[in-house]
PDB file of C-alpha atoms in Angstrom:
ATOM      1  CA  MET A   1    -147.529  41.587 -38.498  1.00  0.00           C
ATOM      2  CA  GLY A   2    -146.809  44.314 -35.836  1.00  0.00           C
ATOM      3  CA  ARG A   3    -148.411  42.606 -32.894  1.00  0.00           C
ATOM      4  CA  ASN A   4    -146.178  39.595 -33.526  1.00  0.00           C
ATOM      5  CA  ASN A   5    -142.717  41.360 -33.729  1.00  0.00           C
ATOM      6  CA  GLU A   6    -142.415  41.267 -30.051  1.00  0.00           C
ATOM      7  CA  SER A   7    -142.517  37.465 -29.849  1.00  0.00           C
ATOM      8  CA  TYR A   8    -141.582  36.362 -33.229  1.00  0.00           C
ATOM      9  CA  HIS A   9    -138.077  34.499 -33.049  1.00  0.00           C
ATOM     10  CA  GLN A  10    -138.323  34.444 -29.186  1.00  0.00           C
ATOM     11  CA  ALA A  11    -137.414  31.271 -27.573  1.00  0.00           C
ATOM     12  CA  PHE A  12    -139.895  29.373 -25.307  1.00  0.00           C
ATOM     13  CA  ILE A  13    -139.250  27.832 -21.983  1.00  0.00           C
ATOM     14  CA  LEU A  14    -140.961  24.691 -21.469  1.00  0.00           C
ATOM     15  CA  VAL A  15    -141.552  24.679 -17.880  1.00  0.00           C
ATOM     16  CA  GLY A  16    -142.724  20.868 -17.781  1.00  0.00           C
ATOM     17  CA  PHE A  17    -142.125  19.163 -14.421  1.00  0.00           C
ATOM     18  CA  SER A  18    -138.991  21.605 -13.530  1.00  0.00           C
ATOM     19  CA  ASP A  19    -140.822  22.424 -10.123  1.00  0.00           C
ATOM     20  CA  ARG A  20    -140.420  18.718  -9.057  1.00  0.00           C
ATOM     21  CA  PRO A  21    -136.742  17.693  -9.679  1.00  0.00           C
ATOM     22  CA  ARG A  22    -136.977  14.186  -8.254  1.00  0.00           C
ATOM     23  CA  LEU A  23    -140.094  13.496 -10.568  1.00  0.00           C
ATOM     24  CA  GLU A  24    -138.147  14.620 -13.470  1.00  0.00           C
ATOM     25  CA  MET A  25    -135.612  11.833 -13.061  1.00  0.00           C
ATOM     26  CA  ILE A  26    -138.237   9.189 -12.550  1.00  0.00           C
ATOM     27  CA  LEU A  27    -140.061  10.570 -15.443  1.00  0.00           C
ATOM     28  CA  PHE A  28    -137.053  10.221 -17.444  1.00  0.00           C
ATOM     29  CA  ALA A  29    -136.506   6.502 -16.980  1.00  0.00           C
ATOM     30  CA  PHE A  30    -140.295   5.998 -17.345  1.00  0.00           C
ATOM     31  CA  ILE A  31    -140.384   7.803 -20.600  1.00  0.00           C
ATOM     32  CA  LEU A  32    -137.266   6.285 -22.117  1.00  0.00           C
ATOM     33  CA  VAL A  33    -138.565   2.855 -21.478  1.00  0.00           C
ATOM     34  CA  PHE A  34    -141.929   3.469 -22.957  1.00  0.00           C
ATOM     35  CA  TYR A  35    -140.402   5.261 -26.088  1.00  0.00           C
ATOM     36  CA  VAL A  36    -138.069   2.236 -26.722  1.00  0.00           C
ATOM     37  CA  LEU A  37    -141.284   0.091 -26.386  1.00  0.00           C
ATOM     38  CA  THR A  38    -142.923   2.313 -28.808  1.00  0.00           C
ATOM     39  CA  LEU A  39    -139.978   2.245 -31.248  1.00  0.00           C
ATOM     40  CA  VAL A  40    -139.656  -1.638 -31.288  1.00  0.00           C
ATOM     41  CA  GLY A  41    -143.257  -2.627 -31.075  1.00  0.00           C
ATOM     42  CA  ASN A  42    -144.482  -0.271 -33.875  1.00  0.00           C
ATOM     43  CA  THR A  43    -141.584  -0.957 -36.109  1.00  0.00           C
ATOM     44  CA  ALA A  44    -142.311  -4.693 -35.739  1.00  0.00           C
ATOM     45  CA  ILE A  45    -145.752  -4.450 -36.838  1.00  0.00           C
ATOM     46  CA  ILE A  46    -144.835  -2.385 -39.815  1.00  0.00           C
ATOM     47  CA  PHE A  47    -141.966  -4.699 -40.839  1.00  0.00           C
ATOM     48  CA  LEU A  48    -144.395  -7.728 -40.550  1.00  0.00           C
ATOM     49  CA  SER A  49    -147.415  -6.192 -42.317  1.00  0.00           C
ATOM     50  CA  VAL A  50    -144.844  -5.496 -45.269  1.00  0.00           C
ATOM     51  CA  ILE A  51    -142.948  -8.712 -45.630  1.00  0.00           C
ATOM     52  CA  ASP A  52    -145.675 -11.236 -44.628  1.00  0.00           C
ATOM     53  CA  SER A  53    -147.808 -11.834 -47.437  1.00  0.00           C
ATOM     54  CA  ARG A  54    -150.496 -13.205 -45.153  1.00  0.00           C
ATOM     55  CA  LEU A  55    -151.072  -9.759 -43.546  1.00  0.00           C
ATOM     56  CA  HIS A  56    -151.427  -7.968 -46.884  1.00  0.00           C
ATOM     57  CA  MET A  57    -154.951  -7.299 -46.058  1.00  0.00           C
ATOM     58  CA  PRO A  58    -156.829  -4.014 -45.357  1.00  0.00           C
ATOM     59  CA  MET A  59    -156.839  -4.518 -41.610  1.00  0.00           C
ATOM     60  CA  TYR A  60    -153.234  -4.907 -41.511  1.00  0.00           C
ATOM     61  CA  PHE A  61    -152.687  -1.967 -44.061  1.00  0.00           C
ATOM     62  CA  PHE A  62    -154.637   0.388 -41.617  1.00  0.00           C
ATOM     63  CA  LEU A  63    -152.651  -1.140 -38.734  1.00  0.00           C
ATOM     64  CA  GLY A  64    -149.269  -0.357 -40.366  1.00  0.00           C
ATOM     65  CA  ASN A  65    -150.406   3.225 -40.857  1.00  0.00           C
ATOM     66  CA  LEU A  66    -151.433   3.425 -37.357  1.00  0.00           C
ATOM     67  CA  SER A  67    -147.915   2.073 -36.187  1.00  0.00           C
ATOM     68  CA  PHE A  68    -146.412   4.579 -38.411  1.00  0.00           C
ATOM     69  CA  LEU A  69    -148.410   7.572 -36.825  1.00  0.00           C
ATOM     70  CA  ASP A  70    -147.525   6.407 -33.449  1.00  0.00           C
ATOM     71  CA  LEU A  71    -143.890   6.202 -34.350  1.00  0.00           C
ATOM     72  CA  CYS A  72    -143.832   9.865 -35.864  1.00  0.00           C
ATOM     73  CA  PHE A  73    -146.226  11.168 -33.114  1.00  0.00           C
ATOM     74  CA  THR A  74    -144.068  10.082 -30.202  1.00  0.00           C
ATOM     75  CA  THR A  75    -140.843  10.956 -31.921  1.00  0.00           C
ATOM     76  CA  SER A  76    -142.054  14.623 -32.519  1.00  0.00           C
ATOM     77  CA  ILE A  77    -142.232  14.848 -28.672  1.00  0.00           C
ATOM     78  CA  VAL A  78    -140.052  12.482 -26.571  1.00  0.00           C
ATOM     79  CA  PRO A  79    -136.312  13.413 -27.706  1.00  0.00           C
ATOM     80  CA  GLN A  80    -137.068  17.028 -26.815  1.00  0.00           C
ATOM     81  CA  LEU A  81    -138.797  15.914 -23.729  1.00  0.00           C
ATOM     82  CA  LEU A  82    -135.881  13.686 -22.554  1.00  0.00           C
ATOM     83  CA  TRP A  83    -133.436  16.502 -23.110  1.00  0.00           C
ATOM     84  CA  ASN A  84    -135.412  18.826 -21.012  1.00  0.00           C
ATOM     85  CA  LEU A  85    -135.821  16.306 -18.311  1.00  0.00           C
ATOM     86  CA  TRP A  86    -132.222  15.372 -18.166  1.00  0.00           C
ATOM     87  CA  GLY A  87    -130.542  18.749 -18.028  1.00  0.00           C
ATOM     88  CA  PRO A  88    -131.283  22.352 -16.883  1.00  0.00           C
ATOM     89  CA  ASP A  89    -132.049  23.723 -20.214  1.00  0.00           C
ATOM     90  CA  LYS A  90    -135.604  23.878 -20.759  1.00  0.00           C
ATOM     91  CA  SER A  91    -135.761  26.113 -23.845  1.00  0.00           C
ATOM     92  CA  ILE A  92    -136.928  25.323 -27.279  1.00  0.00           C
ATOM     93  CA  THR A  93    -136.636  27.831 -30.217  1.00  0.00           C
ATOM     94  CA  TYR A  94    -139.766  29.599 -31.868  1.00  0.00           C
ATOM     95  CA  HIS A  95    -139.418  27.492 -35.098  1.00  0.00           C
ATOM     96  CA  GLY A  96    -138.734  24.493 -32.926  1.00  0.00           C
ATOM     97  CA  CYS A  97    -141.940  25.076 -31.127  1.00  0.00           C
ATOM     98  CA  ALA A  98    -143.885  25.840 -34.303  1.00  0.00           C
ATOM     99  CA  ALA A  99    -142.490  22.719 -35.983  1.00  0.00           C
ATOM    100  CA  GLN A 100    -143.652  20.430 -32.815  1.00  0.00           C
ATOM    101  CA  LEU A 101    -146.942  21.973 -32.790  1.00  0.00           C
ATOM    102  CA  TYR A 102    -147.484  21.443 -36.493  1.00  0.00           C
ATOM    103  CA  ILE A 103    -146.215  17.909 -36.608  1.00  0.00           C
ATOM    104  CA  TYR A 104    -148.268  17.043 -33.330  1.00  0.00           C
ATOM    105  CA  MET A 105    -151.482  18.451 -34.752  1.00  0.00           C
ATOM    106  CA  VAL A 106    -151.315  16.595 -38.054  1.00  0.00           C
ATOM    107  CA  LEU A 107    -150.427  13.192 -36.693  1.00  0.00           C
ATOM    108  CA  GLY A 108    -152.922  13.619 -33.670  1.00  0.00           C
ATOM    109  CA  SER A 109    -155.753  14.589 -36.090  1.00  0.00           C
ATOM    110  CA  THR A 110    -154.897  12.128 -38.576  1.00  0.00           C
ATOM    111  CA  GLU A 111    -155.027   9.326 -36.011  1.00  0.00           C
ATOM    112  CA  CYS A 112    -158.528  10.266 -34.861  1.00  0.00           C
ATOM    113  CA  VAL A 113    -159.855   9.978 -38.481  1.00  0.00           C
ATOM    114  CA  LEU A 114    -157.961   6.907 -39.168  1.00  0.00           C
ATOM    115  CA  LEU A 115    -159.433   5.092 -35.953  1.00  0.00           C
ATOM    116  CA  ALA A 116    -162.796   5.820 -37.562  1.00  0.00           C
ATOM    117  CA  VAL A 117    -161.563   4.378 -40.845  1.00  0.00           C
ATOM    118  CA  MET A 118    -160.580   1.251 -39.038  1.00  0.00           C
ATOM    119  CA  SER A 119    -163.845   0.914 -37.302  1.00  0.00           C
ATOM    120  CA  TYR A 120    -165.555   0.818 -40.965  1.00  0.00           C
ATOM    121  CA  ASP A 121    -163.160  -1.950 -41.965  1.00  0.00           C
ATOM    122  CA  ARG A 122    -164.227  -4.027 -38.788  1.00  0.00           C
ATOM    123  CA  TYR A 123    -167.876  -3.214 -39.666  1.00  0.00           C
ATOM    124  CA  VAL A 124    -167.460  -4.645 -43.070  1.00  0.00           C
ATOM    125  CA  ALA A 125    -165.471  -7.718 -41.792  1.00  0.00           C
ATOM    126  CA  VAL A 126    -168.163  -8.634 -39.426  1.00  0.00           C
ATOM    127  CA  CYS A 127    -171.452  -7.539 -41.131  1.00  0.00           C
ATOM    128  CA  ARG A 128    -170.634  -8.245 -44.595  1.00  0.00           C
ATOM    129  CA  PRO A 129    -167.896 -10.811 -44.487  1.00  0.00           C
ATOM    130  CA  LEU A 130    -168.617 -12.487 -47.973  1.00  0.00           C
ATOM    131  CA  HIS A 131    -168.263  -9.145 -49.707  1.00  0.00           C
ATOM    132  CA  TYR A 132    -165.117  -7.867 -47.590  1.00  0.00           C
ATOM    133  CA  THR A 133    -162.647  -8.342 -50.231  1.00  0.00           C
ATOM    134  CA  VAL A 134    -164.892  -6.628 -52.944  1.00  0.00           C
ATOM    135  CA  VAL A 135    -165.759  -3.692 -50.617  1.00  0.00           C
ATOM    136  CA  MET A 136    -162.493  -3.165 -49.063  1.00  0.00           C
ATOM    137  CA  HIS A 137    -160.231  -3.159 -52.333  1.00  0.00           C
ATOM    138  CA  PRO A 138    -156.950  -1.742 -52.296  1.00  0.00           C
ATOM    139  CA  ARG A 139    -157.823   1.611 -54.052  1.00  0.00           C
ATOM    140  CA  LEU A 140    -160.518   2.345 -51.445  1.00  0.00           C
ATOM    141  CA  CYS A 141    -158.106   1.653 -48.683  1.00  0.00           C
ATOM    142  CA  LEU A 142    -155.737   4.151 -50.107  1.00  0.00           C
ATOM    143  CA  GLN A 143    -158.211   6.697 -50.474  1.00  0.00           C
ATOM    144  CA  LEU A 144    -159.561   6.332 -46.966  1.00  0.00           C
ATOM    145  CA  VAL A 145    -156.053   6.836 -45.664  1.00  0.00           C
ATOM    146  CA  SER A 146    -155.557   9.653 -47.746  1.00  0.00           C
ATOM    147  CA  VAL A 147    -158.706  11.454 -46.437  1.00  0.00           C
ATOM    148  CA  ALA A 148    -157.471  10.818 -42.942  1.00  0.00           C
ATOM    149  CA  TRP A 149    -154.087  12.415 -43.590  1.00  0.00           C
ATOM    150  CA  CYS A 150    -155.791  15.396 -45.478  1.00  0.00           C
ATOM    151  CA  CYS A 151    -157.927  16.031 -42.454  1.00  0.00           C
ATOM    152  CA  GLY A 152    -154.858  16.037 -40.304  1.00  0.00           C
ATOM    153  CA  PHE A 153    -152.996  18.582 -42.491  1.00  0.00           C
ATOM    154  CA  LEU A 154    -156.054  20.870 -42.868  1.00  0.00           C
ATOM    155  CA  ASN A 155    -156.530  21.048 -39.024  1.00  0.00           C
ATOM    156  CA  SER A 156    -152.877  21.695 -38.627  1.00  0.00           C
ATOM    157  CA  PHE A 157    -152.817  24.441 -41.204  1.00  0.00           C
ATOM    158  CA  VAL A 158    -155.847  26.280 -39.922  1.00  0.00           C
ATOM    159  CA  MET A 159    -155.205  26.169 -36.131  1.00  0.00           C
ATOM    160  CA  CYS A 160    -151.309  26.344 -35.902  1.00  0.00           C
ATOM    161  CA  PRO A 161    -150.780  29.823 -37.491  1.00  0.00           C
ATOM    162  CA  GLN A 162    -153.604  31.321 -35.360  1.00  0.00           C
ATOM    163  CA  THR A 163    -151.971  29.881 -32.270  1.00  0.00           C
ATOM    164  CA  MET A 164    -148.503  30.896 -32.932  1.00  0.00           C
ATOM    165  CA  GLN A 165    -149.552  34.360 -34.096  1.00  0.00           C
ATOM    166  CA  LEU A 166    -151.104  35.189 -30.718  1.00  0.00           C
ATOM    167  CA  SER A 167    -149.659  37.986 -28.769  1.00  0.00           C
ATOM    168  CA  ARG A 168    -147.831  36.826 -25.727  1.00  0.00           C
ATOM    169  CA  CYS A 169    -146.564  40.289 -24.271  1.00  0.00           C
ATOM    170  CA  GLY A 170    -142.984  38.887 -23.891  1.00  0.00           C
ATOM    171  CA  HIS A 171    -144.267  35.892 -21.916  1.00  0.00           C
ATOM    172  CA  GLN A 172    -142.052  32.862 -22.708  1.00  0.00           C
ATOM    173  CA  ARG A 173    -142.816  30.233 -20.196  1.00  0.00           C
ATOM    174  CA  VAL A 174    -145.054  27.489 -21.570  1.00  0.00           C
ATOM    175  CA  ASP A 175    -146.537  25.610 -18.592  1.00  0.00           C
ATOM    176  CA  HIS A 176    -146.163  22.287 -20.145  1.00  0.00           C
ATOM    177  CA  PHE A 177    -143.528  19.863 -21.446  1.00  0.00           C
ATOM    178  CA  LEU A 178    -144.331  20.383 -25.090  1.00  0.00           C
ATOM    179  CA  CYS A 179    -145.707  23.148 -27.461  1.00  0.00           C
ATOM    180  CA  GLU A 180    -149.408  22.171 -27.103  1.00  0.00           C
ATOM    181  CA  MET A 181    -152.148  24.287 -28.358  1.00  0.00           C
ATOM    182  CA  PRO A 182    -154.094  24.887 -25.109  1.00  0.00           C
ATOM    183  CA  ALA A 183    -150.904  25.662 -23.207  1.00  0.00           C
ATOM    184  CA  LEU A 184    -150.137  28.320 -25.895  1.00  0.00           C
ATOM    185  CA  ILE A 185    -153.354  29.805 -26.064  1.00  0.00           C
ATOM    186  CA  ALA A 186    -153.384  30.081 -22.257  1.00  0.00           C
ATOM    187  CA  MET A 187    -150.290  32.207 -22.149  1.00  0.00           C
ATOM    188  CA  SER A 188    -151.649  34.755 -24.718  1.00  0.00           C
ATOM    189  CA  CYS A 189    -152.169  38.251 -23.253  1.00  0.00           C
ATOM    190  CA  GLU A 190    -155.041  39.134 -25.803  1.00  0.00           C
ATOM    191  CA  ASP A 191    -158.616  37.949 -26.405  1.00  0.00           C
ATOM    192  CA  THR A 192    -158.529  34.414 -27.391  1.00  0.00           C
ATOM    193  CA  MET A 193    -162.234  33.779 -27.618  1.00  0.00           C
ATOM    194  CA  LEU A 194    -162.173  33.600 -31.626  1.00  0.00           C
ATOM    195  CA  VAL A 195    -159.262  31.049 -31.685  1.00  0.00           C
ATOM    196  CA  GLU A 196    -160.961  29.044 -29.031  1.00  0.00           C
ATOM    197  CA  ALA A 197    -164.110  28.921 -30.733  1.00  0.00           C
ATOM    198  CA  CYS A 198    -162.363  27.839 -34.011  1.00  0.00           C
ATOM    199  CA  ALA A 199    -160.488  25.175 -32.078  1.00  0.00           C
ATOM    200  CA  PHE A 200    -163.773  23.955 -30.447  1.00  0.00           C
ATOM    201  CA  VAL A 201    -165.460  23.599 -33.894  1.00  0.00           C
ATOM    202  CA  LEU A 202    -162.514  21.814 -35.381  1.00  0.00           C
ATOM    203  CA  GLY A 203    -162.308  19.597 -32.283  1.00  0.00           C
ATOM    204  CA  VAL A 204    -165.989  18.673 -32.831  1.00  0.00           C
ATOM    205  CA  VAL A 205    -165.500  17.813 -36.362  1.00  0.00           C
ATOM    206  CA  LEU A 206    -162.231  15.897 -35.947  1.00  0.00           C
ATOM    207  CA  LEU A 207    -163.009  14.174 -32.466  1.00  0.00           C
ATOM    208  CA  LEU A 208    -166.888  13.796 -32.375  1.00  0.00           C
ATOM    209  CA  VAL A 209    -167.726  13.060 -35.757  1.00  0.00           C
ATOM    210  CA  PRO A 210    -165.099  10.169 -36.149  1.00  0.00           C
ATOM    211  CA  LEU A 211    -166.237   9.039 -32.742  1.00  0.00           C
ATOM    212  CA  SER A 212    -169.879   9.062 -33.765  1.00  0.00           C
ATOM    213  CA  LEU A 213    -169.014   7.007 -36.833  1.00  0.00           C
ATOM    214  CA  ILE A 214    -166.998   4.588 -34.516  1.00  0.00           C
ATOM    215  CA  LEU A 215    -169.947   4.139 -32.358  1.00  0.00           C
ATOM    216  CA  LEU A 216    -172.387   3.717 -35.173  1.00  0.00           C
ATOM    217  CA  SER A 217    -170.164   1.036 -36.759  1.00  0.00           C
ATOM    218  CA  TYR A 218    -169.900  -0.888 -33.371  1.00  0.00           C
ATOM    219  CA  GLY A 219    -173.477  -0.517 -32.860  1.00  0.00           C
ATOM    220  CA  MET A 220    -174.227  -2.145 -36.141  1.00  0.00           C
ATOM    221  CA  ILE A 221    -171.670  -4.776 -35.282  1.00  0.00           C
ATOM    222  CA  ALA A 222    -173.111  -5.503 -31.779  1.00  0.00           C
ATOM    223  CA  ALA A 223    -176.641  -5.819 -33.591  1.00  0.00           C
ATOM    224  CA  ALA A 224    -174.938  -8.375 -36.122  1.00  0.00           C
ATOM    225  CA  VAL A 225    -173.274 -10.320 -33.186  1.00  0.00           C
ATOM    226  CA  LEU A 226    -176.402 -10.584 -31.179  1.00  0.00           C
ATOM    227  CA  ARG A 227    -177.960 -12.496 -34.335  1.00  0.00           C
ATOM    228  CA  ILE A 228    -175.110 -15.105 -34.181  1.00  0.00           C
ATOM    229  CA  LYS A 229    -176.565 -18.100 -32.446  1.00  0.00           C
ATOM    230  CA  SER A 230    -173.290 -19.967 -31.911  1.00  0.00           C
ATOM    231  CA  THR A 231    -171.035 -19.062 -28.933  1.00  0.00           C
ATOM    232  CA  ALA A 232    -167.908 -19.641 -31.096  1.00  0.00           C
ATOM    233  CA  GLY A 233    -169.200 -17.382 -33.654  1.00  0.00           C
ATOM    234  CA  ARG A 234    -169.869 -14.523 -31.173  1.00  0.00           C
ATOM    235  CA  TRP A 235    -166.531 -14.957 -29.675  1.00  0.00           C
ATOM    236  CA  LYS A 236    -164.778 -14.715 -33.046  1.00  0.00           C
ATOM    237  CA  ALA A 237    -166.608 -11.613 -33.911  1.00  0.00           C
ATOM    238  CA  PHE A 238    -165.673 -10.098 -30.291  1.00  0.00           C
ATOM    239  CA  ASN A 239    -161.967 -11.052 -30.924  1.00  0.00           C
ATOM    240  CA  THR A 240    -162.047  -9.231 -34.460  1.00  0.00           C
ATOM    241  CA  CYS A 241    -163.117  -5.962 -32.825  1.00  0.00           C
ATOM    242  CA  SER A 242    -161.989  -6.025 -29.236  1.00  0.00           C
ATOM    243  CA  SER A 243    -158.297  -4.754 -29.921  1.00  0.00           C
ATOM    244  CA  HIS A 244    -159.658  -1.690 -31.717  1.00  0.00           C
ATOM    245  CA  LEU A 245    -162.247  -0.857 -29.218  1.00  0.00           C
ATOM    246  CA  ILE A 246    -159.516  -0.980 -26.423  1.00  0.00           C
ATOM    247  CA  VAL A 247    -157.228   1.418 -28.594  1.00  0.00           C
ATOM    248  CA  VAL A 248    -160.012   3.797 -29.357  1.00  0.00           C
ATOM    249  CA  SER A 249    -161.150   4.046 -25.687  1.00  0.00           C
ATOM    250  CA  LEU A 250    -157.665   4.884 -24.655  1.00  0.00           C
ATOM    251  CA  PHE A 251    -157.053   7.395 -27.425  1.00  0.00           C
ATOM    252  CA  TYR A 252    -160.567   9.123 -27.464  1.00  0.00           C
ATOM    253  CA  GLY A 253    -161.184   9.193 -23.860  1.00  0.00           C
ATOM    254  CA  THR A 254    -158.118  11.359 -22.792  1.00  0.00           C
ATOM    255  CA  ILE A 255    -158.196  13.463 -26.138  1.00  0.00           C
ATOM    256  CA  ILE A 256    -161.865  14.578 -25.753  1.00  0.00           C
ATOM    257  CA  TYR A 257    -161.564  15.284 -22.103  1.00  0.00           C
ATOM    258  CA  MET A 258    -158.537  17.501 -22.764  1.00  0.00           C
ATOM    259  CA  TYR A 259    -159.637  19.473 -26.028  1.00  0.00           C
ATOM    260  CA  LEU A 260    -163.235  19.938 -25.558  1.00  0.00           C
ATOM    261  CA  GLN A 261    -163.007  22.233 -22.622  1.00  0.00           C
ATOM    262  CA  PRO A 262    -162.580  26.149 -22.458  1.00  0.00           C
ATOM    263  CA  ALA A 263    -158.740  27.073 -22.043  1.00  0.00           C
ATOM    264  CA  ASN A 264    -159.777  28.985 -18.786  1.00  0.00           C
ATOM    265  CA  SER A 265    -160.758  25.704 -17.140  1.00  0.00           C
ATOM    266  CA  TYR A 266    -157.671  23.884 -18.238  1.00  0.00           C
ATOM    267  CA  SER A 267    -155.757  22.570 -15.510  1.00  0.00           C
ATOM    268  CA  GLN A 268    -152.001  22.246 -16.353  1.00  0.00           C
ATOM    269  CA  ASP A 269    -150.879  19.674 -14.112  1.00  0.00           C
ATOM    270  CA  GLN A 270    -153.935  17.564 -14.913  1.00  0.00           C
ATOM    271  CA  GLY A 271    -153.205  18.305 -18.669  1.00  0.00           C
ATOM    272  CA  LYS A 272    -149.552  17.270 -18.362  1.00  0.00           C
ATOM    273  CA  PHE A 273    -150.210  13.808 -17.144  1.00  0.00           C
ATOM    274  CA  LEU A 274    -153.037  13.292 -19.549  1.00  0.00           C
ATOM    275  CA  THR A 275    -150.815  14.383 -22.463  1.00  0.00           C
ATOM    276  CA  LEU A 276    -148.060  11.818 -21.150  1.00  0.00           C
ATOM    277  CA  PHE A 277    -150.653   9.083 -21.377  1.00  0.00           C
ATOM    278  CA  TYR A 278    -151.791   9.603 -24.758  1.00  0.00           C
ATOM    279  CA  THR A 279    -148.472  10.658 -26.369  1.00  0.00           C
ATOM    280  CA  ILE A 280    -146.184   8.068 -24.549  1.00  0.00           C
ATOM    281  CA  VAL A 281    -148.149   5.223 -23.027  1.00  0.00           C
ATOM    282  CA  THR A 282    -150.793   4.718 -25.501  1.00  0.00           C
ATOM    283  CA  PRO A 283    -148.609   4.410 -28.662  1.00  0.00           C
ATOM    284  CA  SER A 284    -146.361   1.852 -26.729  1.00  0.00           C
ATOM    285  CA  VAL A 285    -149.151  -0.307 -25.687  1.00  0.00           C
ATOM    286  CA  ASN A 286    -151.024  -0.315 -29.035  1.00  0.00           C
ATOM    287  CA  PRO A 287    -148.697  -2.888 -30.721  1.00  0.00           C
ATOM    288  CA  LEU A 288    -149.209  -5.112 -27.453  1.00  0.00           C
ATOM    289  CA  ILE A 289    -152.850  -4.850 -27.580  1.00  0.00           C
ATOM    290  CA  TYR A 290    -153.054  -5.815 -31.270  1.00  0.00           C
ATOM    291  CA  THR A 291    -150.435  -8.438 -30.975  1.00  0.00           C
ATOM    292  CA  LEU A 292    -151.852 -10.255 -27.997  1.00  0.00           C
ATOM    293  CA  ARG A 293    -155.248 -10.336 -29.376  1.00  0.00           C
ATOM    294  CA  ASN A 294    -154.448 -10.982 -32.874  1.00  0.00           C
ATOM    295  CA  LYS A 295    -153.530 -14.633 -33.880  1.00  0.00           C
ATOM    296  CA  ASP A 296    -152.357 -13.489 -37.397  1.00  0.00           C
ATOM    297  CA  VAL A 297    -149.771 -11.046 -36.273  1.00  0.00           C
ATOM    298  CA  LYS A 298    -148.611 -13.615 -33.343  1.00  0.00           C
ATOM    299  CA  GLY A 299    -148.419 -16.335 -36.047  1.00  0.00           C
ATOM    300  CA  ALA A 300    -146.475 -14.087 -38.453  1.00  0.00           C
ATOM    301  CA  ALA A 301    -144.053 -13.246 -35.653  1.00  0.00           C
ATOM    302  CA  MET A 302    -143.481 -16.629 -34.636  1.00  0.00           C
ATOM    303  CA  LEU A 303    -143.005 -17.895 -38.116  1.00  0.00           C
ATOM    304  CA  LYS A 304    -140.210 -15.257 -38.608  1.00  0.00           C
ATOM    305  CA  VAL A 305    -138.344 -16.292 -35.515  1.00  0.00           C
ATOM    306  CA  LEU A 306    -138.678 -19.875 -36.127  1.00  0.00           C
ATOM    307  CA  GLY A 307    -137.742 -19.583 -39.804  1.00  0.00           C
ATOM    308  CA  LYS A 308    -134.656 -17.628 -38.833  1.00  0.00           C
ATOM    309  CA  ASP A 309    -133.783 -20.333 -36.357  1.00  0.00           C
ATOM    310  CA  ARG A 310    -134.257 -23.160 -38.754  1.00  0.00           C
ATOM    311  CA  SER A 311    -132.188 -21.600 -41.387  1.00  0.00           C
ATOM    312  CA  LEU A 312    -129.323 -21.284 -38.829  1.00  0.00           C
ATOM    313  CA  LEU A 313    -129.731 -24.850 -37.743  1.00  0.00           C
ATOM    314  CA  ASP A 314    -130.287 -26.313 -41.243  1.00  0.00           C
ATOM    315  CA  PRO A 315    -128.377 -24.206 -43.871  1.00  0.00           C
ATOM    316  CA  GLY A 316    -129.347 -26.654 -46.545  1.00  0.00           C
ATOM    317  CA  GLY A 317    -133.083 -26.148 -46.106  1.00  0.00           C
ATOM    318  CA  HIS A 318    -133.788 -29.753 -45.266  1.00  0.00           C
TER     319      HIS A 318
END
């Protein structure tokens, strides 16, 4: 406890992009637009997956969970970021920083595992279509989502205390726009090798293991698709998986590049823009990717709009 007295309850200063005032105003507008898109798009997917009975299937159950994760993930970061970008105050309290780190790591880790769960769902849909409803029964879907959340909480409960308890020798300036683990480790004035090693091991478990399962699932899907003789059948199988593949590529590409490297080789400017991409841009484009490439979601949305219009035009229901 002694080594932490100096920094406990001490506020942090999120440096962010404060050395580029003009860029801050541009980023404010950019982030605000993408945050609104995130709120609208992900809320719409959750709403449709709940109220439309045709979407009461495992794929849309997982998609609704992904949208909920993206909503919470972005909301844990963007309000504080917009506040810091708009005005001169760049500070965040110790407890605020700790809370942001906990929530950020829980949701990010959960999403890594959830994407692997979704790839298994796509594998069953393509490779075992006749047994899909039997294999992907509601109880299994709930168990798989619960495992994803448990992994997220476990990672956060292991790494966050270690990160927050590092001695900082009075340093308050976090060279980032949020309380992110690599940035907080980099500002420590003590040996962080053990913490970095622990972060690397957990990173391998929560990043590379799910990614390996995703690649295995899609390898088996590719083999199954190549056995389909009709072009229409191959195209249908491709459409079934393409949305998820795009989302996986966007999310894992940036995350793996950032977290599976030592803190001493961590470029803060590069890290800031990569973090902006996967925390702001990716959650906003996920609903667009799934909607544009999924006729069920587009159909459900159109029916809701048309149904509302018809009810206004024809109150008697005729």
